[in-house]
Short mmCIF file of C-alpha atoms in Angstrom, two decimals:
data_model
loop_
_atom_site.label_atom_id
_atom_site.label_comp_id
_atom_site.label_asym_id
_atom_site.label_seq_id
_atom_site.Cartn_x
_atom_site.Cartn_y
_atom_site.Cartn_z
CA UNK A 6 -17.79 -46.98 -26.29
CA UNK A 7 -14.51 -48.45 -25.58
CA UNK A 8 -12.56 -47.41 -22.17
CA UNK A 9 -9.72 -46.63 -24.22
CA UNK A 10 -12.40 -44.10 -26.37
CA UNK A 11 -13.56 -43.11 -22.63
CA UNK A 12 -10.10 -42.00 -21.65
CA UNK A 13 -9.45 -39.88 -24.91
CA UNK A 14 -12.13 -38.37 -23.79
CA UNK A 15 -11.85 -37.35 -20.67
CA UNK A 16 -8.15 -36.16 -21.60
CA UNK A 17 -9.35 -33.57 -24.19
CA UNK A 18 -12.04 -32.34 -21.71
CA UNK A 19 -8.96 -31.83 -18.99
CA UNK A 20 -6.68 -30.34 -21.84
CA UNK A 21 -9.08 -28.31 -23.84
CA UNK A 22 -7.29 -28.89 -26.74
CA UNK A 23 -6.29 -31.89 -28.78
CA UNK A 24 -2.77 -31.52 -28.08
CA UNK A 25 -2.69 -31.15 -24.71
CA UNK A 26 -4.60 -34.60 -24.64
CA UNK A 27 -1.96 -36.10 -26.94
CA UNK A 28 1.14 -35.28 -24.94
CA UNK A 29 -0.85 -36.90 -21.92
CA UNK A 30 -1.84 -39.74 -23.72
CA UNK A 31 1.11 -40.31 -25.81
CA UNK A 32 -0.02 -40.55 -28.80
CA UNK A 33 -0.79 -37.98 -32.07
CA UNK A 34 -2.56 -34.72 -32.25
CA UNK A 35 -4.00 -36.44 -35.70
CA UNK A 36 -4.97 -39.72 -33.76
CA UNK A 37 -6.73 -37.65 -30.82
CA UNK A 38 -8.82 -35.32 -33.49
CA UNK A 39 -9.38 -38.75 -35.72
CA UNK A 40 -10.99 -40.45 -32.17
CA UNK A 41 -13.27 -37.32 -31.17
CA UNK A 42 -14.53 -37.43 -34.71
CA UNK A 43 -15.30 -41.19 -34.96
CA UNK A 44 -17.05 -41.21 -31.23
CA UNK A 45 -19.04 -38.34 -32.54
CA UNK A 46 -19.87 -40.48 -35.65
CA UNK A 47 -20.90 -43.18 -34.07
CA UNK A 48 -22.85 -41.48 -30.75
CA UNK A 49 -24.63 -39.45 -33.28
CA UNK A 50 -24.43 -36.08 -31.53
CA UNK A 51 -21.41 -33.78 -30.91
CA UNK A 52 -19.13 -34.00 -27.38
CA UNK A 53 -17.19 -30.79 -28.09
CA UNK A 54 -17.96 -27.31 -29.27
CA UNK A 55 -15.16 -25.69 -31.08
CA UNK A 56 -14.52 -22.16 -30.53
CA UNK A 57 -10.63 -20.35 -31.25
CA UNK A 58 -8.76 -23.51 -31.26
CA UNK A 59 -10.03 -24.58 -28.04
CA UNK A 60 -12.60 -27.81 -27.25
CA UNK A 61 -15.17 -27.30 -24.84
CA UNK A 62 -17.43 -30.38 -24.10
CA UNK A 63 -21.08 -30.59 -24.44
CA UNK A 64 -23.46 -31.30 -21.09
CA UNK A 65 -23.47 -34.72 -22.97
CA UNK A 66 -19.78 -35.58 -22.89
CA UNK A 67 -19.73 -34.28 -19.27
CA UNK A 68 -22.48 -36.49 -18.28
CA UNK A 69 -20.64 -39.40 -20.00
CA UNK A 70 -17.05 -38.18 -18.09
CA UNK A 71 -18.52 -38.16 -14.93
CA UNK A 72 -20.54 -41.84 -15.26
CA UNK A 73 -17.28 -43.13 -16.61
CA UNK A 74 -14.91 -41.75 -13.71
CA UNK A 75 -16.08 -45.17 -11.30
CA UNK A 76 -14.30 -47.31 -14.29
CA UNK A 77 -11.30 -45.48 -14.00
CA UNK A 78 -11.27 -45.72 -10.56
CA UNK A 79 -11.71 -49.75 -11.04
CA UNK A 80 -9.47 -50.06 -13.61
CA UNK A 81 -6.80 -48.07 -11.83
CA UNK A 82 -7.40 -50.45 -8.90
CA UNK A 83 -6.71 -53.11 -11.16
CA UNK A 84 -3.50 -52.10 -12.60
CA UNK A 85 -2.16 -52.20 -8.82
CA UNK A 86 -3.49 -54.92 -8.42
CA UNK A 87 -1.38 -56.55 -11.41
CA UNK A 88 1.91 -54.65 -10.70
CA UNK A 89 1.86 -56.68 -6.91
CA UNK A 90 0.88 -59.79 -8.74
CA UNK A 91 4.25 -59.25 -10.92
CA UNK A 92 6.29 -58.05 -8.19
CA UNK A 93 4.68 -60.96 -6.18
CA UNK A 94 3.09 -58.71 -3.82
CA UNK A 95 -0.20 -60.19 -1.87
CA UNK A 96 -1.90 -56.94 -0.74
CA UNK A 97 -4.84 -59.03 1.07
CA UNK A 98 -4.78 -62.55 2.47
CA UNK A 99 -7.53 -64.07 3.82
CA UNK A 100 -6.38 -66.46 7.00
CA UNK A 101 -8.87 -69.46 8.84
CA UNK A 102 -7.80 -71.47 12.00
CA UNK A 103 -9.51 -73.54 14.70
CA UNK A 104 -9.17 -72.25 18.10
CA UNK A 105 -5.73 -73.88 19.37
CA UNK A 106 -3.59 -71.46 16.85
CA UNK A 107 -6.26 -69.19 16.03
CA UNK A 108 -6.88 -67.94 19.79
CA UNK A 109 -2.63 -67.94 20.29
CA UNK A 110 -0.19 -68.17 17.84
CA UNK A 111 -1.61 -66.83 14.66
CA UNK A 112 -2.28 -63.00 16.35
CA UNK A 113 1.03 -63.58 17.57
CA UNK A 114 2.48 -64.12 13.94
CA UNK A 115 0.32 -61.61 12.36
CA UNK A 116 1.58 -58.73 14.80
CA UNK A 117 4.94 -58.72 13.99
CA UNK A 118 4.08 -59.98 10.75
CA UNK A 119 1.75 -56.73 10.08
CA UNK A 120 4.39 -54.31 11.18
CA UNK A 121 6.74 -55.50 8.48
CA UNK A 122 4.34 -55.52 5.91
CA UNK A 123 1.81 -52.43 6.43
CA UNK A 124 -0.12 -52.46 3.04
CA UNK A 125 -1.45 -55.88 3.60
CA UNK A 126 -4.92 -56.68 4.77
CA UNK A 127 -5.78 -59.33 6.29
CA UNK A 128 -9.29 -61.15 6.82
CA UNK A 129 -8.76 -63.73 9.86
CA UNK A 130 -11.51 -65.71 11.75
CA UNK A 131 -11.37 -68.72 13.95
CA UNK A 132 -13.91 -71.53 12.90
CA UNK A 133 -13.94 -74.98 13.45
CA UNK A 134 -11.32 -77.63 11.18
CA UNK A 135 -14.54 -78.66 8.95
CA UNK A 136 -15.38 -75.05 7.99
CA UNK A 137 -11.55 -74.13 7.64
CA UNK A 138 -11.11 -76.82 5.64
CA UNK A 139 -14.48 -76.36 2.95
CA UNK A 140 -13.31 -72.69 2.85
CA UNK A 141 -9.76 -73.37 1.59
CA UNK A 142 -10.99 -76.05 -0.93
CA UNK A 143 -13.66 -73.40 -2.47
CA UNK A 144 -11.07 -71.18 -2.43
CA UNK A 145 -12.48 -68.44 -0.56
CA UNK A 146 -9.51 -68.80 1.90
CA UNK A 147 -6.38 -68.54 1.04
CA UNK A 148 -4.64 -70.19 3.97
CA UNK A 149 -6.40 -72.65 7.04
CA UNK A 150 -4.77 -73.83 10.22
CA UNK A 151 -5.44 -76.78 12.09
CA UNK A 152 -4.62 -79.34 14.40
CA UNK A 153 -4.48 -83.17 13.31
CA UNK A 154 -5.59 -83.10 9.87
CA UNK A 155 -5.81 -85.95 7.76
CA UNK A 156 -5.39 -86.86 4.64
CA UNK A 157 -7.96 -83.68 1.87
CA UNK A 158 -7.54 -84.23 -1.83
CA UNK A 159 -7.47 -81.07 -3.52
CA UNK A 160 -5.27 -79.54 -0.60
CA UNK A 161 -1.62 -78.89 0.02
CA UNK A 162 -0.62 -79.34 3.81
CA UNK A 163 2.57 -78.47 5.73
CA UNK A 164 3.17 -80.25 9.36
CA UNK A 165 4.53 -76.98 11.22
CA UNK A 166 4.52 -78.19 15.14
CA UNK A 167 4.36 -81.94 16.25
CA UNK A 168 3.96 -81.47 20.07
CA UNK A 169 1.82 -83.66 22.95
CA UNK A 170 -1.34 -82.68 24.88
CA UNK A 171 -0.86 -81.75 27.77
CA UNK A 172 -2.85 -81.06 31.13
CA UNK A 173 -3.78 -78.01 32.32
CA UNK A 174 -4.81 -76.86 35.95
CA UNK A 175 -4.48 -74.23 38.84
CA UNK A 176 -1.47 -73.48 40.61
CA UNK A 177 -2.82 -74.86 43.88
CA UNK A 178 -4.53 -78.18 42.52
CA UNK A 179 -3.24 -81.15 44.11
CA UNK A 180 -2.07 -82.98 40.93
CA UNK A 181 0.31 -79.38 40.49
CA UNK A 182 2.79 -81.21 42.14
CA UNK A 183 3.47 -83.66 39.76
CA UNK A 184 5.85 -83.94 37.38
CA UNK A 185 3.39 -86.55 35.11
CA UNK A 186 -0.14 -86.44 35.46
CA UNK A 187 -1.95 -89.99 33.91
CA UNK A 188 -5.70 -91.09 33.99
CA UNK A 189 -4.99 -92.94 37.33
CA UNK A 190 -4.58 -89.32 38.47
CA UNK A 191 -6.97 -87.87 37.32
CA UNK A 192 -9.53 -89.98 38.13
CA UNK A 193 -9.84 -89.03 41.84
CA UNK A 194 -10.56 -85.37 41.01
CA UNK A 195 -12.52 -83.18 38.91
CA UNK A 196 -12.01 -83.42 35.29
CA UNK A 197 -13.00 -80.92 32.35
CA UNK A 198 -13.89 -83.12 28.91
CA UNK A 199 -13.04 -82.44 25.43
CA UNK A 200 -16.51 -83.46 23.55
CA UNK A 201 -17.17 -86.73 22.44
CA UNK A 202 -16.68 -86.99 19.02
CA UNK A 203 -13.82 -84.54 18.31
CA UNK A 204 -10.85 -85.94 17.29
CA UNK A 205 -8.61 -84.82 20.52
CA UNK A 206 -12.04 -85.92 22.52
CA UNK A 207 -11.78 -89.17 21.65
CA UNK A 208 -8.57 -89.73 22.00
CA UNK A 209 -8.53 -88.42 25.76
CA UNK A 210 -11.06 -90.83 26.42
CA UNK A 211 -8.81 -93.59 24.56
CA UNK A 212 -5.92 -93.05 26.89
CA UNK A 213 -8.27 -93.35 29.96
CA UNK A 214 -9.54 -96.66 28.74
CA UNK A 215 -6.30 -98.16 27.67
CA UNK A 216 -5.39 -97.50 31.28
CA UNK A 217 -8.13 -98.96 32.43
CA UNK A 218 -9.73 -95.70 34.61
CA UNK A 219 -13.39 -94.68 34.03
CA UNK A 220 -14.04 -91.44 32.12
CA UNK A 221 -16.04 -89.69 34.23
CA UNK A 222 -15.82 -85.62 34.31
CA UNK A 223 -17.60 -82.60 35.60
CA UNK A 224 -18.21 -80.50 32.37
CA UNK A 225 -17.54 -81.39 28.64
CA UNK A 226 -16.32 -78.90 26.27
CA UNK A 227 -15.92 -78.13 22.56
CA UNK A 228 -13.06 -76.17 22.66
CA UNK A 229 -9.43 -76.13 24.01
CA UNK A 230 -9.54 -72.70 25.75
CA UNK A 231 -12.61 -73.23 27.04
CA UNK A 232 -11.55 -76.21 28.73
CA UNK A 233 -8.10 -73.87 30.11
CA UNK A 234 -10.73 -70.97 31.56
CA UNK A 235 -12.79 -73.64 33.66
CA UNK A 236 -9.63 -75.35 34.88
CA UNK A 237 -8.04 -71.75 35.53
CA UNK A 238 -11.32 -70.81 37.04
CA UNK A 239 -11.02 -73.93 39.44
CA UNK A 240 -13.69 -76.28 38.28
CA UNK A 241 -11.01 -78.78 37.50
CA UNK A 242 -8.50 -80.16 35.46
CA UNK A 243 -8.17 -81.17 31.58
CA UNK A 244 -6.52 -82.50 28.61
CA UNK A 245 -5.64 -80.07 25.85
CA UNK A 246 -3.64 -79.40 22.94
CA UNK A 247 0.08 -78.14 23.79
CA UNK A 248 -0.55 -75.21 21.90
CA UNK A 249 -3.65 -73.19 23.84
CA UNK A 250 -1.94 -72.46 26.97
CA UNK A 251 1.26 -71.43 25.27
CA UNK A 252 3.55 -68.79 26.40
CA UNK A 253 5.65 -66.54 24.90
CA UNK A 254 9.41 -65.77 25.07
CA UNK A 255 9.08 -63.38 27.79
CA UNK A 256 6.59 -65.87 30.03
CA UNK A 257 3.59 -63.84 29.68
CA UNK A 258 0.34 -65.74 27.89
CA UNK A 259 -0.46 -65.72 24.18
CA UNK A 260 -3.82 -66.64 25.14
CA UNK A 261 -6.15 -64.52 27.83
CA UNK A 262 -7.68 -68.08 28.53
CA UNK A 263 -4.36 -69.79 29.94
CA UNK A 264 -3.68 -67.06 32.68
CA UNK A 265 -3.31 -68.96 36.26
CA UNK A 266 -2.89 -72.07 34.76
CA UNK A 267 0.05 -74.79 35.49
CA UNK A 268 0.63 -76.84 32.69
CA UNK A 269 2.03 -80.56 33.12
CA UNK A 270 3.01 -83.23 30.60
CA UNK A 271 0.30 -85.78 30.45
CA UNK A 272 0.92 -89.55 29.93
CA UNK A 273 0.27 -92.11 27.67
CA UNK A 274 1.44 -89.47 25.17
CA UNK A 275 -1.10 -87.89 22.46
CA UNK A 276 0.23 -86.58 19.51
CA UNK A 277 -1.16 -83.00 18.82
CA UNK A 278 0.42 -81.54 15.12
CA UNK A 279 -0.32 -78.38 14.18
CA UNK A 280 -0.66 -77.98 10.12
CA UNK A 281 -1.21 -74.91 7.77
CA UNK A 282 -3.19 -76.15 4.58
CA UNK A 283 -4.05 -74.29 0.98
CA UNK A 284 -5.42 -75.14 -2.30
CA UNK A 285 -3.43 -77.49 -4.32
CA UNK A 286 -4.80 -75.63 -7.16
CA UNK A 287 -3.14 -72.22 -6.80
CA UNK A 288 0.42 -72.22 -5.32
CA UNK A 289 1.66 -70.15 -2.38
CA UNK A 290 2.70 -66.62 -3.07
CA UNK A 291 5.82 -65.31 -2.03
CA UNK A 292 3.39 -63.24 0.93
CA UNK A 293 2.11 -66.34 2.01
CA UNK A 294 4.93 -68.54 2.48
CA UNK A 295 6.69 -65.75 4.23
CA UNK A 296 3.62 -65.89 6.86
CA UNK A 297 4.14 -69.67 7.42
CA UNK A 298 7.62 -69.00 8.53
CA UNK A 299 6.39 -66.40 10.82
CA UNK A 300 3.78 -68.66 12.39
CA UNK A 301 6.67 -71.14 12.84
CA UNK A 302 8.98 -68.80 14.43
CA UNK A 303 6.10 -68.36 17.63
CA UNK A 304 5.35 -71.94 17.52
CA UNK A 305 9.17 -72.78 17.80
CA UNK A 306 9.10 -69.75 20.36
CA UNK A 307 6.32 -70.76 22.74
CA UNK A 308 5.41 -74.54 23.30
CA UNK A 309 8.70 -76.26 23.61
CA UNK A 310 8.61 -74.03 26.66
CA UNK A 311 5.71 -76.29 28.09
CA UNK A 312 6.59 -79.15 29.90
CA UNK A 313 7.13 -82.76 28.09
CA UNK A 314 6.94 -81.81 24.62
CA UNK A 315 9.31 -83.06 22.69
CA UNK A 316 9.59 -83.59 18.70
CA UNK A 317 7.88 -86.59 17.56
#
């Protein structure tokens, strides 16, 4: 049976009669009797016993109703699914990041984001840039954020910060007082590392070897805000991205990790660009780009507050 034969139906059980179904179907009382007759022709068995002009269904057209009402519901969710296609309405949208945005700005963008748009439904987690990245080229993910990614065929990728790492310590560490802090000054105290082998890792330890100061350091770390809850905790200072221990308009912390933490620009400068990526297969819905610009909007809000970041 058809769904279309399913619906006639289930109409003519609801009506009782062959023209109530037809006014709710739209179409003939001829064209309803003609369908009954032909399902009955080709099931082999009657759906309807007719007594005074009325049409009351057999135990097995009920059974067949009731096993057919989860289609209905299915293809009902499909139809709204269609009408926000057309009207370019995303009701879900399925959001990746790595820690720096994903742990800060991106909750920051989805709450006010959220409260404009109340049907969507969003599916966010924070994963490293190498899962982001596979899950936005299989196309389980409709957007990924990241910091310094390079060059993914297959993906589309929009720069939407270009700030500096910066360094990140208590209020009463010695270094505080500076208005710079470089290797040579860190070198005397404590120091927090970003892993070897992460991009923003290495390039720490680049800077401390172009000045010509041994890496040495307390703890190593994987993350960013890791890093900013040992230095807030006092184990020492470190390097991170500009965009963990941002702020927001009002002052107050994006990020529970950053809270007692001074933040100074660090020198030789490190470039630290935030990008949003997506499939270069499917193009950005109207939901979607709308999102970016909210995700901007905090960026734009938050780290130029931070000291020595400047556009690059």
């Amino acid at each position: 049976m058809t769904l279309r034969q399913l619906e006639i139906l289930r109409a003519v059980i609801r009506g009782e009669t062959t023209t109530a179904a037809a006014l709710a179907l739209n179409m003939s009382q001829p064209a309803v009797s003609s369908a009954i007759r032909h399902m009955e022709a080709q099931l082999g068995f009657a759906l309807f016993e007719r007594v005074n002009n009325r049409l009351f269904p057999t135990e097995a057209a009920r059974v067949l109703q009731e096993d057919a009402e989860p289609l209905f519901a299915i293809h009902a969710a499909l139809e709204l699914k269609l009408q926000d296609l057309r009207d370019d309405k995303i009701t879900r949208l399925r959001i990746l990041s790595t820690p720096p945005l994903g742990h800060a700005a991106i909750p920051a963008a989805l709450e006010a984001f959220l409260r404009r748009h109340p049907r969507l439904r969003i599916f966010f987690d924070v994963r490293n840039l190498d899962e982001v990245v596979r899950s936005v080229e299989g196309g389980t993910t409709d957007l990924g954020f990241g910091l310094g990614l390079g060059h993914h065929q297959g993906l589309e990728a929009r720069p939407l910060y270009a700030g500096r790492m910066v360094c990140v310590l208590r209020p009463d560490h010695p270094l505080a007082a500076l208005p710079v802090v470089t290797p040579q000054d860190l070198a005397a105290h404590p120091f927090i590392a970003l892993e070897d082998g992460t991009r923003m890792g290495i390039a720490v330890r680049d800077a401390f070897l172009a000045a010509r100061q041994p890496f040495a350091f307390r703890a190593e770390v994987r993350y960013c805000d890791t890093a900013c809850v040992l230095a807030a905790s006092g184990l020492g200072a470190a390097v991170v991205d500009p965009f963990s221990p941002t702020r927001d308009a009002a002052g107050q912390h994006l990020g529970e990790a950053a809270r007692g933490l001074t933040v100074r620009p660090f020198l030789p400068a490190i470039p630290s660009v935030a990008h949003a990526f997506w499939s270069a297969r499917r193009p950005l819905s109207q939901t979607t780009r709308q999102f970016l610009g909210e995700v901007m909007r905090v960026l734009e809000r938050t780290v130029p507050g931070l000291p020595g970041q400047h556009s690059l």
